């Protein structure tokens, strides 16, 4: 079984590393070669082009930044899909809009390639610890073939439905994540203005039953003004943009998510895009 992994950013590099640590033979490719070379130390075979990486692969994972990058690398004329062997499996773990996953699945099927969308919940710590949750859009039989690989990178594998449904569910998760961080930050900042101790707020609010559990970890980052990237703020803006695109396709307004998108865009435009998305707290604090 020949397996390849395309895209070795914050998430992809750690996912690939967990496959290697489980003695999975792996070929890797990244447009920035340094990331691939670091995995060579764990036993990965480094391809010099995406075509080289996929041509003999039985299973190809991709973890890329945007639908546009996925299309450029896999779908456009002469890209990776045209180099893969028939009946191979393409597992796209990128966070994209569901209509794009449906489009990617159609293009894959035209080439005789089996496709599944399998975006993940979790950020850098979960990727390192092989504790990601996979949201899968695929036929059960196809998932059964590859589930053992997903389980080496994650602690949960949820089959949401047919092609595109994994991406659809991931969109909902990130919409809630982005908005919950804004709600948490607004509450802390207003509490401070009302004279409540900042330390009290950062300790108490995450433990309230109305608070999202992830805010406990983000409160620690806010306490130290340490926004070392776990999930980039600019990608959260991208995901909210894709949610807005999908909402328009389906004629379903998402008023609060659209407002959150505006805030994350403003923070990105103010040079905060490569910080962790929890840095939206700092943006709201400084741009009153």
PDB file of C-alpha atoms in Angstrom:
ATOM      1  CA  UNK A   1       0.000   0.000   0.000  1.00  0.00           C
ATOM      2  CA  UNK A   2       1.534   3.291  -1.140  1.00  0.00           C
ATOM      3  CA  UNK A   3       0.371   6.395   0.686  1.00  0.00           C
ATOM      4  CA  UNK A   4       1.168  10.043   0.020  1.00  0.00           C
ATOM      5  CA  UNK A   5       0.523  13.223   1.976  1.00  0.00           C
ATOM      6  CA  UNK A   6       0.275  16.615   0.253  1.00  0.00           C
ATOM      7  CA  UNK A   7       0.430  19.820   2.319  1.00  0.00           C
ATOM      8  CA  UNK A   8       2.624  20.008   5.404  1.00  0.00           C
ATOM      9  CA  UNK A   9       1.590  23.118   7.261  1.00  0.00           C
ATOM     10  CA  UNK A  10       0.748  23.346  10.961  1.00  0.00           C
ATOM     11  CA  UNK A  11      -1.760  20.507  10.715  1.00  0.00           C
ATOM     12  CA  UNK A  12      -0.550  18.421   7.803  1.00  0.00           C
ATOM     13  CA  UNK A  13       3.014  18.082   9.070  1.00  0.00           C
ATOM     14  CA  UNK A  14       1.806  16.703  12.408  1.00  0.00           C
ATOM     15  CA  UNK A  15      -0.760  14.409  10.831  1.00  0.00           C
ATOM     16  CA  UNK A  16       1.884  12.981   8.505  1.00  0.00           C
ATOM     17  CA  UNK A  17       4.295  12.595  11.431  1.00  0.00           C
ATOM     18  CA  UNK A  18       1.734  10.475  13.293  1.00  0.00           C
ATOM     19  CA  UNK A  19       1.373   8.163  10.316  1.00  0.00           C
ATOM     20  CA  UNK A  20       5.140   7.768  10.195  1.00  0.00           C
ATOM     21  CA  UNK A  21       5.332   7.107  13.939  1.00  0.00           C
ATOM     22  CA  UNK A  22       2.882   4.252  13.360  1.00  0.00           C
ATOM     23  CA  UNK A  23       5.198   2.674  10.777  1.00  0.00           C
ATOM     24  CA  UNK A  24       3.136   3.762   7.783  1.00  0.00           C
ATOM     25  CA  UNK A  25       5.369   4.147   4.744  1.00  0.00           C
ATOM     26  CA  UNK A  26       4.715   7.611   3.441  1.00  0.00           C
ATOM     27  CA  UNK A  27       5.692   9.870   0.557  1.00  0.00           C
ATOM     28  CA  UNK A  28       5.304  13.570   1.318  1.00  0.00           C
ATOM     29  CA  UNK A  29       5.229  16.742  -0.730  1.00  0.00           C
ATOM     30  CA  UNK A  30       5.043  20.389   0.214  1.00  0.00           C
ATOM     31  CA  UNK A  31       5.623  23.441  -1.923  1.00  0.00           C
ATOM     32  CA  UNK A  32       8.086  24.628   0.729  1.00  0.00           C
ATOM     33  CA  UNK A  33      10.561  21.762   0.792  1.00  0.00           C
ATOM     34  CA  UNK A  34      11.849  22.409   4.317  1.00  0.00           C
ATOM     35  CA  UNK A  35       8.675  21.032   5.889  1.00  0.00           C
ATOM     36  CA  UNK A  36       9.006  17.837   3.866  1.00  0.00           C
ATOM     37  CA  UNK A  37      12.669  17.435   4.712  1.00  0.00           C
ATOM     38  CA  UNK A  38      11.898  17.567   8.436  1.00  0.00           C
ATOM     39  CA  UNK A  39       9.634  14.531   7.981  1.00  0.00           C
ATOM     40  CA  UNK A  40      12.401  12.692   6.163  1.00  0.00           C
ATOM     41  CA  UNK A  41      14.059  12.327   9.557  1.00  0.00           C
ATOM     42  CA  UNK A  42      11.053  10.226  10.606  1.00  0.00           C
ATOM     43  CA  UNK A  43      11.381   8.046   7.524  1.00  0.00           C
ATOM     44  CA  UNK A  44       9.251   9.832   4.937  1.00  0.00           C
ATOM     45  CA  UNK A  45      10.183   9.686   1.299  1.00  0.00           C
ATOM     46  CA  UNK A  46      10.291  13.246  -0.021  1.00  0.00           C
ATOM     47  CA  UNK A  47       8.891  13.895  -3.492  1.00  0.00           C
ATOM     48  CA  UNK A  48      10.215  16.811  -5.515  1.00  0.00           C
ATOM     49  CA  UNK A  49       6.862  17.434  -7.227  1.00  0.00           C
ATOM     50  CA  UNK A  50       3.221  16.719  -6.555  1.00  0.00           C
ATOM     51  CA  UNK A  51       3.127  14.564  -9.690  1.00  0.00           C
ATOM     52  CA  UNK A  52       5.933  12.395  -8.309  1.00  0.00           C
ATOM     53  CA  UNK A  53       4.149  12.137  -4.973  1.00  0.00           C
ATOM     54  CA  UNK A  54       0.817  10.882  -6.332  1.00  0.00           C
ATOM     55  CA  UNK A  55       1.612   8.881  -9.462  1.00  0.00           C
ATOM     56  CA  UNK A  56       1.946   5.461  -7.809  1.00  0.00           C
ATOM     57  CA  UNK A  57      -0.057   6.134  -4.663  1.00  0.00           C
ATOM     58  CA  UNK A  58      -3.008   4.011  -3.608  1.00  0.00           C
ATOM     59  CA  UNK A  59      -4.147   6.670  -1.119  1.00  0.00           C
ATOM     60  CA  UNK A  60      -3.436  10.401  -1.252  1.00  0.00           C
ATOM     61  CA  UNK A  61      -4.134  12.747   1.651  1.00  0.00           C
ATOM     62  CA  UNK A  62      -4.298  16.490   1.099  1.00  0.00           C
ATOM     63  CA  UNK A  63      -4.294  19.188   3.770  1.00  0.00           C
ATOM     64  CA  UNK A  64      -4.242  22.522   1.943  1.00  0.00           C
ATOM     65  CA  UNK A  65      -5.184  26.076   2.811  1.00  0.00           C
ATOM     66  CA  UNK A  66      -8.036  27.101   0.508  1.00  0.00           C
ATOM     67  CA  UNK A  67     -10.324  25.707  -2.198  1.00  0.00           C
ATOM     68  CA  UNK A  68      -8.286  27.658  -4.746  1.00  0.00           C
ATOM     69  CA  UNK A  69      -5.085  25.900  -3.681  1.00  0.00           C
ATOM     70  CA  UNK A  70      -6.792  22.497  -3.736  1.00  0.00           C
ATOM     71  CA  UNK A  71      -8.030  23.194  -7.267  1.00  0.00           C
ATOM     72  CA  UNK A  72      -4.607  24.351  -8.418  1.00  0.00           C
ATOM     73  CA  UNK A  73      -2.840  21.320  -6.968  1.00  0.00           C
ATOM     74  CA  UNK A  74      -5.370  18.624  -7.879  1.00  0.00           C
ATOM     75  CA  UNK A  75      -8.077  19.640 -10.334  1.00  0.00           C
ATOM     76  CA  UNK A  76      -6.815  22.060 -12.967  1.00  0.00           C
ATOM     77  CA  UNK A  77      -5.637  20.612 -16.283  1.00  0.00           C
ATOM     78  CA  UNK A  78      -2.476  18.580 -15.807  1.00  0.00           C
ATOM     79  CA  UNK A  79      -2.672  18.667 -11.980  1.00  0.00           C
ATOM     80  CA  UNK A  80      -2.482  15.778  -9.520  1.00  0.00           C
ATOM     81  CA  UNK A  81      -5.787  14.068 -10.408  1.00  0.00           C
ATOM     82  CA  UNK A  82      -4.577  13.518 -13.945  1.00  0.00           C
ATOM     83  CA  UNK A  83      -1.418  11.835 -12.596  1.00  0.00           C
ATOM     84  CA  UNK A  84      -3.101   9.465 -10.127  1.00  0.00           C
ATOM     85  CA  UNK A  85      -3.781   5.872 -11.016  1.00  0.00           C
ATOM     86  CA  UNK A  86      -7.387   4.731 -11.518  1.00  0.00           C
ATOM     87  CA  UNK A  87      -9.243   3.546  -8.412  1.00  0.00           C
ATOM     88  CA  UNK A  88      -6.818   5.317  -6.086  1.00  0.00           C
ATOM     89  CA  UNK A  89      -8.369   7.163  -3.133  1.00  0.00           C
ATOM     90  CA  UNK A  90      -8.074  10.913  -2.607  1.00  0.00           C
ATOM     91  CA  UNK A  91      -8.841  12.013   0.972  1.00  0.00           C
ATOM     92  CA  UNK A  92      -9.114  15.787   1.184  1.00  0.00           C
ATOM     93  CA  UNK A  93      -8.709  16.995   4.777  1.00  0.00           C
ATOM     94  CA  UNK A  94      -8.661  20.665   3.762  1.00  0.00           C
ATOM     95  CA  UNK A  95     -11.348  22.968   5.164  1.00  0.00           C
ATOM     96  CA  UNK A  96     -13.349  24.004   2.106  1.00  0.00           C
ATOM     97  CA  UNK A  97     -16.981  24.809   1.353  1.00  0.00           C
ATOM     98  CA  UNK A  98     -19.270  21.807   0.781  1.00  0.00           C
ATOM     99  CA  UNK A  99     -20.122  22.732  -2.800  1.00  0.00           C
ATOM    100  CA  UNK A 100     -16.396  22.674  -3.561  1.00  0.00           C
ATOM    101  CA  UNK A 101     -16.071  19.185  -2.043  1.00  0.00           C
ATOM    102  CA  UNK A 102     -18.953  18.048  -4.241  1.00  0.00           C
ATOM    103  CA  UNK A 103     -17.171  19.563  -7.254  1.00  0.00           C
ATOM    104  CA  UNK A 104     -13.869  17.906  -6.279  1.00  0.00           C
ATOM    105  CA  UNK A 105     -15.628  14.570  -5.888  1.00  0.00           C
ATOM    106  CA  UNK A 106     -17.191  14.898  -9.333  1.00  0.00           C
ATOM    107  CA  UNK A 107     -13.846  15.755 -10.932  1.00  0.00           C
ATOM    108  CA  UNK A 108     -12.182  12.836  -9.155  1.00  0.00           C
ATOM    109  CA  UNK A 109     -14.870  10.419 -10.304  1.00  0.00           C
ATOM    110  CA  UNK A 110     -14.391  11.589 -13.906  1.00  0.00           C
ATOM    111  CA  UNK A 111     -10.768  10.432 -13.607  1.00  0.00           C
ATOM    112  CA  UNK A 112     -11.712   7.133 -11.988  1.00  0.00           C
ATOM    113  CA  UNK A 113     -10.472   8.308  -8.596  1.00  0.00           C
ATOM    114  CA  UNK A 114     -12.438   7.607  -5.404  1.00  0.00           C
ATOM    115  CA  UNK A 115     -12.910  10.732  -3.271  1.00  0.00           C
ATOM    116  CA  UNK A 116     -13.822  11.567   0.291  1.00  0.00           C
ATOM    117  CA  UNK A 117     -13.852  14.833   2.205  1.00  0.00           C
ATOM    118  CA  UNK A 118     -12.464  14.410   5.721  1.00  0.00           C
ATOM    119  CA  UNK A 119     -11.755  17.786   7.343  1.00  0.00           C
ATOM    120  CA  UNK A 120     -10.685  17.758  10.971  1.00  0.00           C
ATOM    121  CA  UNK A 121     -11.672  19.407  14.237  1.00  0.00           C
ATOM    122  CA  UNK A 122      -8.734  20.411  16.407  1.00  0.00           C
ATOM    123  CA  UNK A 123      -5.670  22.579  16.082  1.00  0.00           C
ATOM    124  CA  UNK A 124      -1.934  22.169  16.631  1.00  0.00           C
ATOM    125  CA  UNK A 125      -2.059  20.415  20.048  1.00  0.00           C
ATOM    126  CA  UNK A 126      -4.657  17.884  18.892  1.00  0.00           C
ATOM    127  CA  UNK A 127      -2.758  17.245  15.663  1.00  0.00           C
ATOM    128  CA  UNK A 128       0.426  16.560  17.633  1.00  0.00           C
ATOM    129  CA  UNK A 129      -1.375  14.236  20.035  1.00  0.00           C
ATOM    130  CA  UNK A 130      -3.242  12.305  17.303  1.00  0.00           C
ATOM    131  CA  UNK A 131      -6.461  13.516  18.953  1.00  0.00           C
ATOM    132  CA  UNK A 132      -8.195  15.085  15.960  1.00  0.00           C
ATOM    133  CA  UNK A 133     -11.817  14.424  15.040  1.00  0.00           C
ATOM    134  CA  UNK A 134     -12.428  13.590  11.373  1.00  0.00           C
ATOM    135  CA  UNK A 135     -15.707  14.655   9.769  1.00  0.00           C
ATOM    136  CA  UNK A 136     -16.134  12.378   6.781  1.00  0.00           C
ATOM    137  CA  UNK A 137     -18.245  12.704   3.657  1.00  0.00           C
ATOM    138  CA  UNK A 138     -18.083   9.290   1.962  1.00  0.00           C
ATOM    139  CA  UNK A 139     -19.821   6.012   1.338  1.00  0.00           C
ATOM    140  CA  UNK A 140     -19.423   3.711   4.369  1.00  0.00           C
ATOM    141  CA  UNK A 141     -17.540   1.098   2.324  1.00  0.00           C
ATOM    142  CA  UNK A 142     -14.930   3.659   1.245  1.00  0.00           C
ATOM    143  CA  UNK A 143     -14.482   4.912   4.795  1.00  0.00           C
ATOM    144  CA  UNK A 144     -14.025   1.353   6.009  1.00  0.00           C
ATOM    145  CA  UNK A 145     -11.007   0.956   3.694  1.00  0.00           C
ATOM    146  CA  UNK A 146      -9.119   3.903   5.144  1.00  0.00           C
ATOM    147  CA  UNK A 147     -10.461   4.306   8.679  1.00  0.00           C
ATOM    148  CA  UNK A 148      -7.404   2.613  10.206  1.00  0.00           C
ATOM    149  CA  UNK A 149      -5.258   5.457   8.826  1.00  0.00           C
ATOM    150  CA  UNK A 150      -7.544   8.175  10.163  1.00  0.00           C
ATOM    151  CA  UNK A 151      -7.434   6.512  13.576  1.00  0.00           C
ATOM    152  CA  UNK A 152      -3.648   6.894  13.654  1.00  0.00           C
ATOM    153  CA  UNK A 153      -4.117  10.664  13.368  1.00  0.00           C
ATOM    154  CA  UNK A 154      -7.290  11.180  15.365  1.00  0.00           C
ATOM    155  CA  UNK A 155      -9.401   9.934  18.242  1.00  0.00           C
ATOM    156  CA  UNK A 156     -12.802  10.235  16.506  1.00  0.00           C
ATOM    157  CA  UNK A 157     -13.998   9.421  12.999  1.00  0.00           C
ATOM    158  CA  UNK A 158     -17.542  10.549  12.265  1.00  0.00           C
ATOM    159  CA  UNK A 159     -19.249   9.681   8.983  1.00  0.00           C
ATOM    160  CA  UNK A 160     -21.578  12.643   8.444  1.00  0.00           C
ATOM    161  CA  UNK A 161     -22.997  11.458   5.118  1.00  0.00           C
ATOM    162  CA  UNK A 162     -22.284  11.542   1.399  1.00  0.00           C
ATOM    163  CA  UNK A 163     -19.627  13.644  -0.347  1.00  0.00           C
ATOM    164  CA  UNK A 164     -19.613  17.214   0.910  1.00  0.00           C
ATOM    165  CA  UNK A 165     -21.261  16.508   4.252  1.00  0.00           C
ATOM    166  CA  UNK A 166     -17.947  16.323   6.124  1.00  0.00           C
ATOM    167  CA  UNK A 167     -17.047  19.777   4.823  1.00  0.00           C
ATOM    168  CA  UNK A 168     -20.533  21.021   5.656  1.00  0.00           C
ATOM    169  CA  UNK A 169     -20.285  19.933   9.288  1.00  0.00           C
ATOM    170  CA  UNK A 170     -16.768  21.344   9.653  1.00  0.00           C
ATOM    171  CA  UNK A 171     -18.125  24.685   8.435  1.00  0.00           C
ATOM    172  CA  UNK A 172     -20.710  24.692  11.223  1.00  0.00           C
ATOM    173  CA  UNK A 173     -18.064  23.873  13.824  1.00  0.00           C
ATOM    174  CA  UNK A 174     -15.769  26.698  12.735  1.00  0.00           C
ATOM    175  CA  UNK A 175     -18.645  29.177  12.534  1.00  0.00           C
ATOM    176  CA  UNK A 176     -19.413  28.460  16.176  1.00  0.00           C
ATOM    177  CA  UNK A 177     -15.748  28.507  17.158  1.00  0.00           C
ATOM    178  CA  UNK A 178     -15.133  31.917  15.600  1.00  0.00           C
ATOM    179  CA  UNK A 179     -18.241  33.490  17.093  1.00  0.00           C
ATOM    180  CA  UNK A 180     -17.684  31.947  20.527  1.00  0.00           C
ATOM    181  CA  UNK A 181     -14.236  33.533  20.703  1.00  0.00           C
ATOM    182  CA  UNK A 182     -15.720  36.949  19.902  1.00  0.00           C
ATOM    183  CA  UNK A 183     -18.475  36.486  22.503  1.00  0.00           C
ATOM    184  CA  UNK A 184     -15.920  35.456  25.136  1.00  0.00           C
ATOM    185  CA  UNK A 185     -13.678  38.429  24.339  1.00  0.00           C
ATOM    186  CA  UNK A 186     -16.497  40.972  24.330  1.00  0.00           C
ATOM    187  CA  UNK A 187     -17.723  39.679  27.694  1.00  0.00           C
ATOM    188  CA  UNK A 188     -14.268  39.874  29.308  1.00  0.00           C
ATOM    189  CA  UNK A 189     -13.548  43.340  27.930  1.00  0.00           C
ATOM    190  CA  UNK A 190     -16.910  44.755  29.001  1.00  0.00           C
ATOM    191  CA  UNK A 191     -16.492  43.152  32.414  1.00  0.00           C
ATOM    192  CA  UNK A 192     -13.151  44.908  32.823  1.00  0.00           C
ATOM    193  CA  UNK A 193     -14.746  48.255  31.896  1.00  0.00           C
ATOM    194  CA  UNK A 194     -17.349  47.641  34.599  1.00  0.00           C
ATOM    195  CA  UNK A 195     -14.556  47.298  37.140  1.00  0.00           C
ATOM    196  CA  UNK A 196     -14.396  43.518  37.550  1.00  0.00           C
ATOM    197  CA  UNK A 197     -10.903  42.053  37.946  1.00  0.00           C
ATOM    198  CA  UNK A 198      -9.411  40.851  34.673  1.00  0.00           C
ATOM    199  CA  UNK A 199      -7.945  37.774  36.365  1.00  0.00           C
ATOM    200  CA  UNK A 200     -11.314  36.932  37.900  1.00  0.00           C
ATOM    201  CA  UNK A 201     -13.025  37.226  34.519  1.00  0.00           C
ATOM    202  CA  UNK A 202     -10.455  35.092  32.713  1.00  0.00           C
ATOM    203  CA  UNK A 203     -10.698  32.413  35.391  1.00  0.00           C
ATOM    204  CA  UNK A 204     -14.459  32.476  35.922  1.00  0.00           C
ATOM    205  CA  UNK A 205     -16.029  32.996  32.506  1.00  0.00           C
ATOM    206  CA  UNK A 206     -14.521  29.873  30.835  1.00  0.00           C
ATOM    207  CA  UNK A 207     -15.954  27.741  33.663  1.00  0.00           C
ATOM    208  CA  UNK A 208     -19.513  28.981  33.278  1.00  0.00           C
ATOM    209  CA  UNK A 209     -22.037  26.502  31.827  1.00  0.00           C
ATOM    210  CA  UNK A 210     -22.802  29.021  29.066  1.00  0.00           C
ATOM    211  CA  UNK A 211     -19.170  29.139  27.892  1.00  0.00           C
ATOM    212  CA  UNK A 212     -17.626  27.037  25.133  1.00  0.00           C
ATOM    213  CA  UNK A 213     -15.110  24.591  26.702  1.00  0.00           C
ATOM    214  CA  UNK A 214     -12.278  25.657  24.375  1.00  0.00           C
ATOM    215  CA  UNK A 215     -12.242  29.129  25.976  1.00  0.00           C
ATOM    216  CA  UNK A 216     -10.401  27.666  28.992  1.00  0.00           C
ATOM    217  CA  UNK A 217      -7.282  27.206  26.889  1.00  0.00           C
ATOM    218  CA  UNK A 218      -7.743  30.484  25.047  1.00  0.00           C
ATOM    219  CA  UNK A 219      -8.135  32.376  28.359  1.00  0.00           C
ATOM    220  CA  UNK A 220      -4.636  31.227  29.296  1.00  0.00           C
ATOM    221  CA  UNK A 221      -3.311  32.662  26.032  1.00  0.00           C
ATOM    222  CA  UNK A 222      -5.130  35.944  26.679  1.00  0.00           C
ATOM    223  CA  UNK A 223      -3.714  36.129  30.240  1.00  0.00           C
ATOM    224  CA  UNK A 224      -0.174  36.007  28.879  1.00  0.00           C
ATOM    225  CA  UNK A 225      -0.896  37.980  25.692  1.00  0.00           C
ATOM    226  CA  UNK A 226       0.672  34.959  23.993  1.00  0.00           C
ATOM    227  CA  UNK A 227      -1.013  34.322  20.658  1.00  0.00           C
ATOM    228  CA  UNK A 228       1.399  31.729  19.294  1.00  0.00           C
ATOM    229  CA  UNK A 229      -0.433  30.259  16.364  1.00  0.00           C
ATOM    230  CA  UNK A 230      -2.394  27.059  16.807  1.00  0.00           C
ATOM    231  CA  UNK A 231      -5.041  27.940  14.238  1.00  0.00           C
ATOM    232  CA  UNK A 232      -4.278  31.101  12.246  1.00  0.00           C
ATOM    233  CA  UNK A 233      -6.663  34.012  12.510  1.00  0.00           C
ATOM    234  CA  UNK A 234      -6.511  34.536   8.739  1.00  0.00           C
ATOM    235  CA  UNK A 235      -7.778  31.001   8.135  1.00  0.00           C
ATOM    236  CA  UNK A 236     -10.657  31.591  10.525  1.00  0.00           C
ATOM    237  CA  UNK A 237     -11.586  34.585   8.378  1.00  0.00           C
ATOM    238  CA  UNK A 238     -11.318  32.358   5.309  1.00  0.00           C
ATOM    239  CA  UNK A 239     -13.644  29.778   6.856  1.00  0.00           C
ATOM    240  CA  UNK A 240     -16.219  32.437   7.738  1.00  0.00           C
ATOM    241  CA  UNK A 241     -16.024  33.691   4.166  1.00  0.00           C
ATOM    242  CA  UNK A 242     -16.726  30.173   2.888  1.00  0.00           C
ATOM    243  CA  UNK A 243     -19.660  29.914   5.297  1.00  0.00           C
ATOM    244  CA  UNK A 244     -21.038  33.149   3.888  1.00  0.00           C
ATOM    245  CA  UNK A 245     -20.605  31.849   0.334  1.00  0.00           C
ATOM    246  CA  UNK A 246     -22.492  28.682   1.267  1.00  0.00           C
ATOM    247  CA  UNK A 247     -25.243  30.617   3.043  1.00  0.00           C
ATOM    248  CA  UNK A 248     -25.795  32.693  -0.090  1.00  0.00           C
ATOM    249  CA  UNK A 249     -25.899  29.555  -2.245  1.00  0.00           C
ATOM    250  CA  UNK A 250     -28.633  28.188   0.018  1.00  0.00           C
ATOM    251  CA  UNK A 251     -30.444  31.484   0.657  1.00  0.00           C
ATOM    252  CA  UNK A 252     -29.989  31.152   4.428  1.00  0.00           C
ATOM    253  CA  UNK A 253     -28.863  34.326   6.233  1.00  0.00           C
ATOM    254  CA  UNK A 254     -26.111  34.031   8.866  1.00  0.00           C
ATOM    255  CA  UNK A 255     -26.192  37.512  10.390  1.00  0.00           C
ATOM    256  CA  UNK A 256     -23.867  36.992  13.351  1.00  0.00           C
ATOM    257  CA  UNK A 257     -21.363  34.882  11.438  1.00  0.00           C
ATOM    258  CA  UNK A 258     -21.168  37.593   8.774  1.00  0.00           C
ATOM    259  CA  UNK A 259     -20.457  40.183  11.459  1.00  0.00           C
ATOM    260  CA  UNK A 260     -17.763  37.936  12.916  1.00  0.00           C
ATOM    261  CA  UNK A 261     -16.271  37.610   9.433  1.00  0.00           C
ATOM    262  CA  UNK A 262     -15.960  41.408   9.254  1.00  0.00           C
ATOM    263  CA  UNK A 263     -14.130  41.506  12.597  1.00  0.00           C
ATOM    264  CA  UNK A 264     -11.688  38.743  11.624  1.00  0.00           C
ATOM    265  CA  UNK A 265     -11.026  40.468   8.298  1.00  0.00           C
ATOM    266  CA  UNK A 266     -10.278  43.758  10.049  1.00  0.00           C
ATOM    267  CA  UNK A 267      -7.895  41.970  12.427  1.00  0.00           C
ATOM    268  CA  UNK A 268      -6.199  40.261   9.487  1.00  0.00           C
ATOM    269  CA  UNK A 269      -5.864  43.585   7.673  1.00  0.00           C
ATOM    270  CA  UNK A 270      -4.242  44.988  10.821  1.00  0.00           C
ATOM    271  CA  UNK A 271      -1.401  42.461  10.656  1.00  0.00           C
ATOM    272  CA  UNK A 272      -2.825  39.815  12.999  1.00  0.00           C
ATOM    273  CA  UNK A 273      -3.563  37.131  10.422  1.00  0.00           C
ATOM    274  CA  UNK A 274      -0.655  34.851  11.291  1.00  0.00           C
ATOM    275  CA  UNK A 275      -1.419  34.933  15.015  1.00  0.00           C
ATOM    276  CA  UNK A 276      -3.735  32.440  16.652  1.00  0.00           C
ATOM    277  CA  UNK A 277      -7.400  33.244  16.073  1.00  0.00           C
ATOM    278  CA  UNK A 278      -7.743  34.017  19.791  1.00  0.00           C
ATOM    279  CA  UNK A 279      -5.850  37.240  19.002  1.00  0.00           C
ATOM    280  CA  UNK A 280      -9.255  38.619  18.008  1.00  0.00           C
ATOM    281  CA  UNK A 281      -9.386  39.470  21.728  1.00  0.00           C
ATOM    282  CA  UNK A 282      -6.388  41.769  21.323  1.00  0.00           C
ATOM    283  CA  UNK A 283      -7.933  43.358  18.249  1.00  0.00           C
ATOM    284  CA  UNK A 284     -11.213  44.077  20.031  1.00  0.00           C
ATOM    285  CA  UNK A 285      -9.269  45.519  22.976  1.00  0.00           C
ATOM    286  CA  UNK A 286      -7.140  47.872  20.889  1.00  0.00           C
ATOM    287  CA  UNK A 287      -9.671  48.933  18.252  1.00  0.00           C
ATOM    288  CA  UNK A 288     -12.516  50.322  20.292  1.00  0.00           C
TER     289      UNK A 288
END
